[in-house]
Structure formats: C-alpha cells, structure tokens
Coordinates of C-alpha atoms in Angstrom, one line a residue:
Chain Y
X1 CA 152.3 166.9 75.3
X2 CA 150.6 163.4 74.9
X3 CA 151.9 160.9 77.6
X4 CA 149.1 158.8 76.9
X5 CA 149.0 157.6 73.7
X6 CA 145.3 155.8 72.8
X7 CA 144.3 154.1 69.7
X8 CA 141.5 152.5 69.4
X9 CA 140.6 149.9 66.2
X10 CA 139.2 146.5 66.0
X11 CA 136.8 147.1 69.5
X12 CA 140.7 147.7 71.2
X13 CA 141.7 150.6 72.5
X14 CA 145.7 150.4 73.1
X15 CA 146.7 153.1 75.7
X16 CA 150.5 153.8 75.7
X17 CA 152.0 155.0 78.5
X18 CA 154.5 157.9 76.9
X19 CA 157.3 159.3 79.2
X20 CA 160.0 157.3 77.3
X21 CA 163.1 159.1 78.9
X22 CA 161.3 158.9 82.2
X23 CA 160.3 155.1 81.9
X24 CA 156.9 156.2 81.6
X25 CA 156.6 157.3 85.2
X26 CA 153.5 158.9 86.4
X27 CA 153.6 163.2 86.8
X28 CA 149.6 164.7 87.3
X29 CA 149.3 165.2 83.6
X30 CA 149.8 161.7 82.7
X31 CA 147.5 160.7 85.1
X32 CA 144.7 163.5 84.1
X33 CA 145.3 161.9 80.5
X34 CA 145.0 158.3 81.3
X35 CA 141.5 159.3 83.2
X36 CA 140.5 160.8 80.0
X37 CA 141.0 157.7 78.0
X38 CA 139.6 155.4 80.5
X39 CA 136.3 157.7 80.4
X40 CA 136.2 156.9 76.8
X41 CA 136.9 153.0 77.5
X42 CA 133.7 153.2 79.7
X43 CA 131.5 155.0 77.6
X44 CA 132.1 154.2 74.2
X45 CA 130.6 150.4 73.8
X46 CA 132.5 149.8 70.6
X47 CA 135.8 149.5 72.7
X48 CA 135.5 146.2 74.0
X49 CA 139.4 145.5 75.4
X50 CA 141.7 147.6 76.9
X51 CA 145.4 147.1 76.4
X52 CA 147.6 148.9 78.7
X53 CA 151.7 149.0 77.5
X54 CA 154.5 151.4 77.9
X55 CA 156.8 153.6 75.1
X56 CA 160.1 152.7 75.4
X57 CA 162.4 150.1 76.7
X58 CA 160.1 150.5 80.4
X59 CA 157.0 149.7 81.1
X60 CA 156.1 152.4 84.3
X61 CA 158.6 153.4 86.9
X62 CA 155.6 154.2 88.9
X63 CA 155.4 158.1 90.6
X64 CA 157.7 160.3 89.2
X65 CA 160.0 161.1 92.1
X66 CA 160.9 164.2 90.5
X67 CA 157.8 165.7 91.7
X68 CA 158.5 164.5 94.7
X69 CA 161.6 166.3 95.4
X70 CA 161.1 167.1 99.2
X71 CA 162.6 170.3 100.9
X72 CA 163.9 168.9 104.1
X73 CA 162.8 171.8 106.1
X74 CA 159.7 172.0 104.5
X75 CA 156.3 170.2 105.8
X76 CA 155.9 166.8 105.2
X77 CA 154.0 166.1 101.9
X78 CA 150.9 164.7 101.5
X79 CA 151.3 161.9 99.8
X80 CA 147.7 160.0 100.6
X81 CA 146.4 163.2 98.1
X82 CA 148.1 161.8 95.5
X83 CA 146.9 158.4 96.1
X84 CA 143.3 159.4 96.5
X85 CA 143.5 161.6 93.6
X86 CA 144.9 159.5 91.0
X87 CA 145.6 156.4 92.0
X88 CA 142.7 154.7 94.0
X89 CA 140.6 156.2 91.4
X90 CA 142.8 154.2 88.3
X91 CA 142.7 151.3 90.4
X92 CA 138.4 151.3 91.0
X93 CA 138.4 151.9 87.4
X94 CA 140.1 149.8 85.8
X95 CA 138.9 146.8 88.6
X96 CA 135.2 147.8 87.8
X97 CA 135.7 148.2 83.9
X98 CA 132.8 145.7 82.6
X99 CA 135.7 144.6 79.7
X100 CA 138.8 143.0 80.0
X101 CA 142.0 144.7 80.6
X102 CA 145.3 143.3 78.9
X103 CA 148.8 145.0 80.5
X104 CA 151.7 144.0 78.3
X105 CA 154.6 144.5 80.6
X106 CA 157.1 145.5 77.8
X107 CA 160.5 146.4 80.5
X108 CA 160.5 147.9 83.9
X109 CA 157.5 147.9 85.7
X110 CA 158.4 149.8 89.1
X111 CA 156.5 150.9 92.2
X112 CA 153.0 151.7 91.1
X113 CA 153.8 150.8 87.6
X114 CA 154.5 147.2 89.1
X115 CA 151.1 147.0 91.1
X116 CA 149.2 148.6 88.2
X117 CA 150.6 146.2 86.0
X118 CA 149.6 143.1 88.2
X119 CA 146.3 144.5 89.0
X120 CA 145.0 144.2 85.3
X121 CA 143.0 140.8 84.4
X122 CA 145.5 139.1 81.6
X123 CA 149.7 140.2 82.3
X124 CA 151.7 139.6 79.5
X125 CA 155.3 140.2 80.5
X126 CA 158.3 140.6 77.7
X127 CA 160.8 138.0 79.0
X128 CA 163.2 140.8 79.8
X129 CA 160.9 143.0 81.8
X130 CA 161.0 143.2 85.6
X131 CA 158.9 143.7 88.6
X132 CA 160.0 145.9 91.5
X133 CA 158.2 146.8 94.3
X134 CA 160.2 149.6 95.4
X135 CA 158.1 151.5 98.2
X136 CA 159.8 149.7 100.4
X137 CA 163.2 151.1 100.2
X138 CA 161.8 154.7 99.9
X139 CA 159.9 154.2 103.1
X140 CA 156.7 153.7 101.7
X141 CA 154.0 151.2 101.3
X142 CA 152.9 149.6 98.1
X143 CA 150.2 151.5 96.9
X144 CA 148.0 151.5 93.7
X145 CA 146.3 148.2 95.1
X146 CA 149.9 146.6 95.9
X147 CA 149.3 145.5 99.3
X148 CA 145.8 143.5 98.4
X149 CA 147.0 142.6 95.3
X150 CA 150.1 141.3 96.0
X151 CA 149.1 138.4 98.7
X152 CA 146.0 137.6 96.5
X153 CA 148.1 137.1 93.2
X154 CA 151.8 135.6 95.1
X155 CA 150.7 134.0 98.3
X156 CA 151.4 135.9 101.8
X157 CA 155.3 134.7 102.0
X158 CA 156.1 136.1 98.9
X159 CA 154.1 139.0 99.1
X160 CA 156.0 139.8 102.4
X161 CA 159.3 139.0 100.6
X162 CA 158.8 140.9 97.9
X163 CA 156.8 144.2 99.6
X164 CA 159.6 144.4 102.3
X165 CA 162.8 143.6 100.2
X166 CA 162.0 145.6 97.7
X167 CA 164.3 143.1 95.1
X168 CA 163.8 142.9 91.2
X169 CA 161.5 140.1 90.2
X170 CA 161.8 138.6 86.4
X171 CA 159.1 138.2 84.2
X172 CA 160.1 134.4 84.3
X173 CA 159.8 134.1 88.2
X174 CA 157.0 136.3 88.3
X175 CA 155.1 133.9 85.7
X176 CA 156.2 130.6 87.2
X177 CA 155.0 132.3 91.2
X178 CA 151.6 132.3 88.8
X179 CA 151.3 136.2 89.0
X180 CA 151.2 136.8 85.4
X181 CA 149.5 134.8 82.7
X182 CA 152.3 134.8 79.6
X183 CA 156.0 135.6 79.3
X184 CA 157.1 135.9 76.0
X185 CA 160.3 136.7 74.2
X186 CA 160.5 140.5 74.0
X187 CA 159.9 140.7 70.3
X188 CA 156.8 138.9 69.9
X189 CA 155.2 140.5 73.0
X190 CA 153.0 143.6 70.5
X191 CA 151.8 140.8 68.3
X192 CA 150.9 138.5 71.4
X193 CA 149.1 141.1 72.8
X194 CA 147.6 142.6 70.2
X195 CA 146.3 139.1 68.8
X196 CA 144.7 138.3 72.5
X197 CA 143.5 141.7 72.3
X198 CA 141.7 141.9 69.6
X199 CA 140.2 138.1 70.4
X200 CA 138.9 139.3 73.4
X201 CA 137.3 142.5 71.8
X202 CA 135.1 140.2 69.4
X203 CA 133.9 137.6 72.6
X204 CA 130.7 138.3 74.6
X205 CA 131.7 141.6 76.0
X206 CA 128.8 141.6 78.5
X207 CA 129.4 138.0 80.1
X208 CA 133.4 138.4 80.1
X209 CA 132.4 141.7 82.3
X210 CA 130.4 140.0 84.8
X211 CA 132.9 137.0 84.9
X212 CA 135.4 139.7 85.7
X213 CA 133.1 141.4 88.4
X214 CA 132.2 138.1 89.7
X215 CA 136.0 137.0 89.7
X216 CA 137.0 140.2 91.8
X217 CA 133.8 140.1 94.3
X218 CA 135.1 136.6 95.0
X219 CA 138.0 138.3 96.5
X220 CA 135.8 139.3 99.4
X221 CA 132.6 136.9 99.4
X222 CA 132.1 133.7 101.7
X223 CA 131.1 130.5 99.4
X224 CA 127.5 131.0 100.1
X225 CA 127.6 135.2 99.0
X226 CA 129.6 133.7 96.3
X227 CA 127.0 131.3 94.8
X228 CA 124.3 133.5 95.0
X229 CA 125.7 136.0 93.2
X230 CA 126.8 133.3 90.6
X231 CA 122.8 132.7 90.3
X232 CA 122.0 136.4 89.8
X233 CA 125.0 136.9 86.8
X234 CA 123.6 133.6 85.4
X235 CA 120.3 135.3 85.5
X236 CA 121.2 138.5 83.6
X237 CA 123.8 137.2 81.2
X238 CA 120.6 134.4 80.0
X239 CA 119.2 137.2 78.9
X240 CA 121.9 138.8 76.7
X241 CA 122.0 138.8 72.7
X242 CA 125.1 137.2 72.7
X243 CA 124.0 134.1 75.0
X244 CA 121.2 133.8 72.4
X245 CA 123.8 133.9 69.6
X246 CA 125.9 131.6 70.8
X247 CA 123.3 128.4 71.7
X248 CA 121.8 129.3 68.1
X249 CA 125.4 129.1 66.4
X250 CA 126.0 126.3 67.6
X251 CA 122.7 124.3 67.3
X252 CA 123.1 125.7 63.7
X253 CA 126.8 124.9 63.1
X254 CA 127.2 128.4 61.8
X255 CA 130.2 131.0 62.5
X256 CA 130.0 133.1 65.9
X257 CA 129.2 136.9 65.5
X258 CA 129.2 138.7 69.1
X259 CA 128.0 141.9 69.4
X260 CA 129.5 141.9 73.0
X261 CA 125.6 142.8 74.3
Chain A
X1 CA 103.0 159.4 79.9
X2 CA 102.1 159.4 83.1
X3 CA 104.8 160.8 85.9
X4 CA 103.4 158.0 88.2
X5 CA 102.6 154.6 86.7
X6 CA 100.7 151.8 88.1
X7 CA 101.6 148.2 87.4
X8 CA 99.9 145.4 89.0
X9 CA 101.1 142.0 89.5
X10 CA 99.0 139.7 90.8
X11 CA 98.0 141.2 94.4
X12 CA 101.2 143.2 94.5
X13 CA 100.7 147.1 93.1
X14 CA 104.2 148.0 91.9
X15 CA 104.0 152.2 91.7
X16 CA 107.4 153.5 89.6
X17 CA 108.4 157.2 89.8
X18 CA 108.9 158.4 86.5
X19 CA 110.1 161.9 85.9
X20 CA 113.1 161.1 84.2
X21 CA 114.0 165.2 82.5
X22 CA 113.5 165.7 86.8
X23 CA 115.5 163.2 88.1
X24 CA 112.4 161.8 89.7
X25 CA 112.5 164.9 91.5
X26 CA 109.2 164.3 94.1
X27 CA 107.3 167.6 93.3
X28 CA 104.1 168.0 95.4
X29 CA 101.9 167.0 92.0
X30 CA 104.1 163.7 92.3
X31 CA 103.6 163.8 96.4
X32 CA 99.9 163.6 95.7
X33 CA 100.0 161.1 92.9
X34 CA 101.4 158.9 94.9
X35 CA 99.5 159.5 98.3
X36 CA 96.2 158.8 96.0
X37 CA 97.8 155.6 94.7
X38 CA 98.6 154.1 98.4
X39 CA 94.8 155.4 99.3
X40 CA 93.6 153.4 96.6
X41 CA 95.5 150.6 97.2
X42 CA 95.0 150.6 101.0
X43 CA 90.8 150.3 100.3
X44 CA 91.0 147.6 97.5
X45 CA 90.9 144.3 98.9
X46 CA 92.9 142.5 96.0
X47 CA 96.3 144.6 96.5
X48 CA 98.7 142.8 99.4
X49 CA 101.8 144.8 98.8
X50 CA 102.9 148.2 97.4
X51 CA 106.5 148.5 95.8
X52 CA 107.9 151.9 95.0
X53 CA 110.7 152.1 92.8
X54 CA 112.5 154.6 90.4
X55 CA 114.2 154.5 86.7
X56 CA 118.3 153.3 86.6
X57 CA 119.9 155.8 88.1
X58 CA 117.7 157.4 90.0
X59 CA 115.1 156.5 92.7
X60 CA 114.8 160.2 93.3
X61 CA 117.3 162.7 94.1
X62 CA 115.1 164.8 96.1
X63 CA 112.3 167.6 96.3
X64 CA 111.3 170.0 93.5
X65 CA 113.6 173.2 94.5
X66 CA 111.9 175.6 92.6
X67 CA 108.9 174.6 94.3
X68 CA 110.9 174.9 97.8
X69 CA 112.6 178.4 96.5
X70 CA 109.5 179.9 96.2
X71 CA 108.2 179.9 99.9
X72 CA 108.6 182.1 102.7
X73 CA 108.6 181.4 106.1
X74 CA 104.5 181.9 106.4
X75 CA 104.2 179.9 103.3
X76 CA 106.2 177.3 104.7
X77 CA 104.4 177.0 108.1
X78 CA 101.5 175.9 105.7
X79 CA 103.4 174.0 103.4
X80 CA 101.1 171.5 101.8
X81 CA 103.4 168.6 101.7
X82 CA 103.3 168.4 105.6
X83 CA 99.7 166.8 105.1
X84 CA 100.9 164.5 101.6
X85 CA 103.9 162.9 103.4
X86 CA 101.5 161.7 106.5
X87 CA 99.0 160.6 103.8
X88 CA 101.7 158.0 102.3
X89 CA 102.7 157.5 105.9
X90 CA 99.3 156.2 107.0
X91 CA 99.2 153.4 104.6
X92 CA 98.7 150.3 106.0
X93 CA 100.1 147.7 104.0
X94 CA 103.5 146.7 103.5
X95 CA 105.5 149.1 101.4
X96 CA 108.7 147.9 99.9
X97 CA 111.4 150.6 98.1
X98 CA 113.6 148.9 95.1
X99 CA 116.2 151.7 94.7
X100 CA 118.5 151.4 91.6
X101 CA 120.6 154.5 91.8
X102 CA 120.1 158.4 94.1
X103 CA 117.9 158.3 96.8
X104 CA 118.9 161.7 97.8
X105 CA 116.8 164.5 100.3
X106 CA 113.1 163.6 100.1
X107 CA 114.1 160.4 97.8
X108 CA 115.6 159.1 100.9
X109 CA 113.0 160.1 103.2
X110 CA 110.6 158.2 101.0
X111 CA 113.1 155.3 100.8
X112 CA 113.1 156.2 104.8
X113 CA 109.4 155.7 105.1
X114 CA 109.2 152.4 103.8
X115 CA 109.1 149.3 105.3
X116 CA 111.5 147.5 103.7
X117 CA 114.7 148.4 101.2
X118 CA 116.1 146.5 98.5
X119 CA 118.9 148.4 96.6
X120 CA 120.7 147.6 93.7
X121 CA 124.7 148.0 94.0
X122 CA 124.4 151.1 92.4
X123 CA 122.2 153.0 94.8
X124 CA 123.4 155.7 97.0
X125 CA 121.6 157.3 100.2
X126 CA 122.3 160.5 100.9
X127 CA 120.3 163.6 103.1
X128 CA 122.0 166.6 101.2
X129 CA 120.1 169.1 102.7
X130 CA 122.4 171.0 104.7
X131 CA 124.3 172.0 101.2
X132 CA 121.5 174.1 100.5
X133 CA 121.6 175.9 104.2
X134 CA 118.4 173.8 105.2
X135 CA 117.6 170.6 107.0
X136 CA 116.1 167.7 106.3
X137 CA 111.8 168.4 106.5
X138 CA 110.2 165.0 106.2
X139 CA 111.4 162.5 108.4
X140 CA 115.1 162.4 107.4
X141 CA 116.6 163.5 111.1
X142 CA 114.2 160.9 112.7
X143 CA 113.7 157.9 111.0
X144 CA 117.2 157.6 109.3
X145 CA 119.2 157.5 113.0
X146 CA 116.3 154.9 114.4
X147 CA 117.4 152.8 111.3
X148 CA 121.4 153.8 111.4
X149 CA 122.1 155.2 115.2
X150 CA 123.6 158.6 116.1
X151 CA 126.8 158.4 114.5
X152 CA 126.3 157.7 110.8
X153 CA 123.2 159.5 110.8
X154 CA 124.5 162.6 112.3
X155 CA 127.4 162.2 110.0
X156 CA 125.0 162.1 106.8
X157 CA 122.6 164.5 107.9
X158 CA 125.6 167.1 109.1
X159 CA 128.2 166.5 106.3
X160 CA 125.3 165.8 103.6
X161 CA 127.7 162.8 102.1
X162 CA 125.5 160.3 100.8
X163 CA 126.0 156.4 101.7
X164 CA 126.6 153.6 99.1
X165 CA 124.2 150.4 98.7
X166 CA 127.4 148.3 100.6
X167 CA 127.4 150.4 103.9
X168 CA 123.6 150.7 103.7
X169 CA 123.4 147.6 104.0
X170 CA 126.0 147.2 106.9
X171 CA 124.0 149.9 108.7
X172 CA 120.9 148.3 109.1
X173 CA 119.1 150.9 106.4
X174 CA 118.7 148.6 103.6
X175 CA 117.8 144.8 103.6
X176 CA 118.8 143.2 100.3
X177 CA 121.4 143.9 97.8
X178 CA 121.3 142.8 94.3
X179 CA 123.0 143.6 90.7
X180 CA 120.8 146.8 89.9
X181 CA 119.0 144.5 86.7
X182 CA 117.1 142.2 89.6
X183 CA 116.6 144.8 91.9
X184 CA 113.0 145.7 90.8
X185 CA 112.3 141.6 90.3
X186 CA 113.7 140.7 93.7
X187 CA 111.8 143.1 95.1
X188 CA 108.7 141.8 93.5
X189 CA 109.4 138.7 94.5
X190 CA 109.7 139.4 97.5
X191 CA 106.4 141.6 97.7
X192 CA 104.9 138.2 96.3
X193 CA 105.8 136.0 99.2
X194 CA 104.5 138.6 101.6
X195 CA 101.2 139.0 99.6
X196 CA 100.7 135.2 99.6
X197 CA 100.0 135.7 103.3
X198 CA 97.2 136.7 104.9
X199 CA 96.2 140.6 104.4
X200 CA 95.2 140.7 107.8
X201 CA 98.1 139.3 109.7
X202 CA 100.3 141.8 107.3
X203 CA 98.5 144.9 108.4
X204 CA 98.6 143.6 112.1
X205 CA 102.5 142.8 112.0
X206 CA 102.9 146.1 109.6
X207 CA 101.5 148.1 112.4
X208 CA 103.0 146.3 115.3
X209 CA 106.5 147.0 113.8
X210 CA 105.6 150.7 113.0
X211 CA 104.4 151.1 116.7
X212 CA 107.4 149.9 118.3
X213 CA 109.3 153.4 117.0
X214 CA 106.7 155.5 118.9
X215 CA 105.7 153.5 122.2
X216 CA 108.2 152.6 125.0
X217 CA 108.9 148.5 125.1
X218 CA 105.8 147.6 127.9
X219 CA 103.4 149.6 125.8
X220 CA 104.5 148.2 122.4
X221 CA 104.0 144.4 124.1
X222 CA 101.1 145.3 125.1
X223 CA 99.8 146.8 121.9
X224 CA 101.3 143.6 120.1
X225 CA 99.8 141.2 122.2
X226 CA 96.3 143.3 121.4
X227 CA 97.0 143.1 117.6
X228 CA 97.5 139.2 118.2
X229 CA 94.6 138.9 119.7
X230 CA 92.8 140.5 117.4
X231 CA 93.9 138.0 114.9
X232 CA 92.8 135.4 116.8
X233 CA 89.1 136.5 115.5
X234 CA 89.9 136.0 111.7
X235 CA 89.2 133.0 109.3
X236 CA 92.3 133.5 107.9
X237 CA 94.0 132.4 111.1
X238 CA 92.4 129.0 111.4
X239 CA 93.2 128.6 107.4
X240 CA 96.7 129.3 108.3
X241 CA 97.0 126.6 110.9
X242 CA 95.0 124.2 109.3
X243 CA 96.8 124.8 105.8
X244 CA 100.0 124.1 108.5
X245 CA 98.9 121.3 109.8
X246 CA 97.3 119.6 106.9
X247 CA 100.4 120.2 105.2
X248 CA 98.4 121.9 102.1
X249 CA 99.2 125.6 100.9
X250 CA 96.3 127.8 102.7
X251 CA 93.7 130.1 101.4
X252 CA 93.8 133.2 102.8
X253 CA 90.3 135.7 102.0
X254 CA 91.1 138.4 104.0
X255 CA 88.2 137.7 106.8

C-alpha cells in the first residue's frame, strides 16, 4: 500500500500524503515511506523543491490514534519512541534539506500534521483548511517541532492560546497571525502550488539552501554569530555556477538558466 | 597518489590524509608518513605551522583493524605505533587539526594531539573503541577528559557515542566552527596569522602550554617564566617590540 504518493518532474518532487479515509494520519508505514522519499529528495540533485500535500479533503490528522489504542491496565506507552523514531527525524530533515519545501495545506491539518505543516519554509493553505493543535486536549504536548515552532511563527500569546486551547484555527486567521505565506480559494490551491513549485525548482538551488539554513540558524544565533555566518554563506555562494550565471545574464541582458549549483 | 600529501603555503605546511577507499583509516605506513612529515617540518626553518586535515567526510575514522586484528598480546607489548605516535607528539611547532567529517578512534586521538581544532559543522568526535571490546591506546582516555572533564569524556569513552562539531565546541575540545567548505581555509588562515610571528616565541608558548598538562601549577610558572626568559635572548624579541613601538609590521628571522 502506497501512503506516500511521490512524483517527481520539472526538478519537483510532489509527495502526497495518502490515507484519504484516515485524513492522511500518520501509522509507522507511512512514516517509513515518507523517509524513503525524503532520502531521494536529498540525494538526487535534480529534485530541486519539495511539495508536501495531502489525498483527500484533509491535509494530516497527525498520529493515527488508532495505533494508539491504550489498554488501561496495561503499561503506559512510550510515546517519546515514536517521536524520536519518526518524527524528530522528519522534522531535522526536512529543517536541514538544502532546497525549499512547499506544504499546500489542502483541509485539516491536525496535531502533528498541523506543526509539520507550519514547520515547512512556504505554507500555502486552501481557504477552507484548518489548523488544530490538538495535543492539548489529549494530554499531550505539541510535538513534531510544535512547541518551537509555534512561538517563533505566532508570537508567545498566541502560541499559548492556541497550544493550550487546543481550538480550530482558519487558514484566514492563521495567514493574517503571519503563520502561513498564501491562502487561496480551495480550487486554485494545486495550480498555486504547483506554479511556485516548479519556480522555485528552476532558481539557484544552492543559494535558496543556504538562505534557508541561514534563516533557521538565525532562530538560535546572537546578531554578531549571525553576521558572521552571513560572511561565510556570502563566501561559498560567490563561488557557485549560478552566482556566475546570474551577474553574466544580466551584464549580458540574456535569459537566466540555473543549474541550481 | 600519494596517501599523505604535502602542500605548502607560504611558511605554513598543510599535510592532508588521503586514503579515501580507507576512510583515512591511520595505518602504521600512514603513522610513519606523517611522523616523517612533522620531523621534516620541525628541522626546516621556513615552515611556522603544520595543519592536518582529512577529505569531506572524513578526518579519519580510526586505526587500520586488520592491522590491530593481527597482534597478540606479545606483539602488542611491542607494537610499533607506541614509538610513531610520540614521534608526532614531539613536534614542536604549532599543529592545527581542520576536521570536516569522523574523527573517530585514533582519528580523534590525532585530532586530540593537536594544538588547536577547527571543525566544520559536519564533524563528529567519537572514541569507539569499547565497541570493539578494547580501549582507547593513544591518548584518547588522557588527553580527551583534560580537554572535556570526567563526565563527557567518561561518557564517550564508556558508551563509545561520538560528539557533534556543536557540543565540541561547547566542551572546550574544538575552537572554531565553520560551514565544512571554509574549514580547511579558516584553518589556514589561521595557521597564517600564527606563522607571521616569531618561530621562536611559537615553540616557546607551544611548549609552555603543552607543559602545563604534565607539571603541577608552581612548576609550570616556573618553567614559563624560564621559557620567557629565554626569549629575552632573541633578535626576534627586540624586532617585535620595536616593530610595536614603531608602529611598523616586524620582521621576524627566527634568531
């Protein structure tokens, strides 16, 4: 059974979450799959974005709880296994991925499915999806990067509201809080996000990924870390093809052609 | 293609492990390439600063094991290697280690041995000995908990889980990191501003600093305060201050 679906053309590799009558919620195949793809995604340098949506009318319900049905006399699960197994591993990944990574938010996105959604570098949310951070109300805590993400992308009062309430956010609130890039109206969100996708997949590859690692190692780094490393990823991407490509485009008003090196 | 090769820049000797198909695996042929590299170096009077360094991914990930599978006890007790890690011990200019990548077993107790340790964000540190039912042989149990204390060290050296470049760093083992692409030019520049001081005063600070591991504190001041001394007979010193005072960039010639 595939519950990853990937296709890759155009440098884009779409990976479709594919548990439709489960919203797409994550069982230890799914996630064994989706490490498979993402091994690809970081070895294969002709995929050059990474799209992330859901089969379905949901985007990711996050764990499924059926596989978490526990026997009240039993012992107490472990549930950090799961999250060091799978999920802090997706999270690293993804994070350290030298390329960008899209998440069209197509319905639901619930638990882990929310915080993997909101983790990714450009969100684009379907007008009718939904954010839920539901740990909360199960007794648990955001996991999947929820509890750094979540202050870093909403600000701590509405990363408190919405970690300990637990309430359905819309796309719309979600995007006007600034935790998403684009809402759009549900039918044109595979074209929106397709055409970004493939935009991004033909851009300098190489400088977008240390923009991204630069971005995220600014989560952590004093000003003065900060500019330094700014000087060292200046450094390295002056020396990339594409750098070279693009100052001699334009000195010699031709067309752009990246090879993402 | 040589597995050691020698690259000069200027008066720094950069020396880069390079058996790749081996993981830069340091084999006693290696051992000895290298020991007769820092002996040359430590006798020609236009080499400063030694930097060590590997390939990408890896500095090296330890000792040759068919090499170590093949002794006995006996053959152990007289285990060459004993004598090639105290020749690259004895050398008496500064020795800087780029890592990019494993520095794993005797990789690390190279890494251990120098003087200083720039990494690149992809190195790892890492004494796996104990995996393979033995113990670290060339400095690993000793120098790594002078540089890390008990705790970690004792942790690495009993668990054999090897460090990343970030808590390297945080322990004290590792004095730089950069994105692995500038590790090898940092570190050059780096072995550029020490060799633009005088030869002398490096050898006498180098061994100052390497005393202070094996003396109690009275003895080591006293032993420093010798080595300054000392310097006080050398041309280079009144270059130095005069260059310092005359607000010019000094000469040094080794004298």
């Amino acid at each position: 059974m595939d519950f990853i679906l990937s296709h890759v053309e155009h440098g884009v590799m779409t990976l479709t979450l594919n548990r439709p009558d489960r919203l797409n919620s994550f069982n230890d195949v799914m996630h064994q799959q989706l490490a498979e793809c993402l091994k690809q995604a970081e070895r294969d340098e002709t995929i050059r974005c990474l799209l992330i949506t859901g089969a379905g009318r949901g985007f990711c319900a996050g764990q499924d709880l059926n596989d978490r049905n526990v026997d009240p006399n039993g012992p107490a699960p472990d549930l950090g296994m799961s999250v060091e197994r799978f999920y802090n591993p997706l999270v690293r990944r993804l994070a350290a991925l030298p390329k960008p990574v899209i998440c069209a938010v197509n319905g639901v996105a619930a638990g882990a499915g929310a915080t993997l959604a909101l983790g990714c570098d450009i969100v684009i949310a379907a007008r009718s999806a939904n954010f839920v951070m539901a740990f909360s109300k199960l007794g648990l805590v955001p996991d999947c990067g929820g509890t750094w993400l979540l202050p870093r992308v909403a600000g701590r009062a509405r990363a408190m509201g919405l970690a300990l309430l637990g309430e359905k956010l819309s796309a719309e609130q979600a995007h006007a809080w600034g935790m998403i890039w684009q809402v759009v109206d549900d039918a044109a969100l595979v074209d929106t996000a397709q055409q970004l996708a493939v935009h991004l997949a033909a851009q300098p590859t190489f400088g977008l990924g240390l923009i991204k690692q630069a971005i995220n190692a600014s989560e952590t780094n004093t000003l003065n870390a900060q500019l330094d490393l700014e000087r060292d990823y200046q450094r390295i991407a002056g020396r990339s093809a594409d750098y070279r490509e693009g100052v001699s485009a334009f000195l010699n008003k031709r067309a752009l052609h990246f090879t993402g090196k | 293609m040589s597995e050691l090769i020698q690259t000069r820049h200027g008066r720094v000797l950069q020396l880069t492990l390079n058996r790749p198909a081996a993981r830069n695996a340091l084999n006693n042929a290696l051992l000895g390439q290298l020991a007769e590299a820092l002996e040359a170096a430590a006798v020609d009077n236009t080499i400063s600063v030694c930097v060590i360094t590997g390939d990408a991914r890896f500095f090296a990930a330890g000792a040759d094991l068919n090499e170590m599978a093949e002794k006995d006890l006996p053959a152990t007790l007289n285990d060459v290697r004993l004598q090639l890690w105290a020749r690259i011990n004895i050398f008496s200019k500064p020795l800087i280690a780029a890592v990019n990548g494993y520095a794993l077993g005797a990789g690390c107790e190279l890494v251990l041995l120098c003087d200083v340790v720039i990494a690149g964000e992809s190195a790892r540190f890492g004494l796996p000995e104990i995996t393979l039912g033995i113990m670290p042989g060339a400095g690993g149990t000793q120098r790594l908990i002078r540089c890390v204390g008990k705790s970690l060290a004792s942790k690495m050296v009993l668990t054999g889980e090897s460090i990343t470049a970030r808590q390297a760093l945080a322990a004290g083992l590792v004095s730089d990191i950069h994105p692995d692409a500038l590790t090898l030019e940092y570190a050059l520049q780096q072995a550029a501003q020490m060799a633009r001081h005088s030869p002398l005063a490096l050898q006498a600070a180098k061994q100052a600093l390497r005393q202070s591991q094996e003396v109690p504190l009275q003895a080591g001041l006293a032993q420093e305060r010798q080595l300054f001394t000392l310097l006080a007979g050398t041309e280079d010193r009144r270059e130095g201050i005069a260059a310092f005072l005359q607000k010019r960039s000094p000469e040094f010639k080794g004298r």
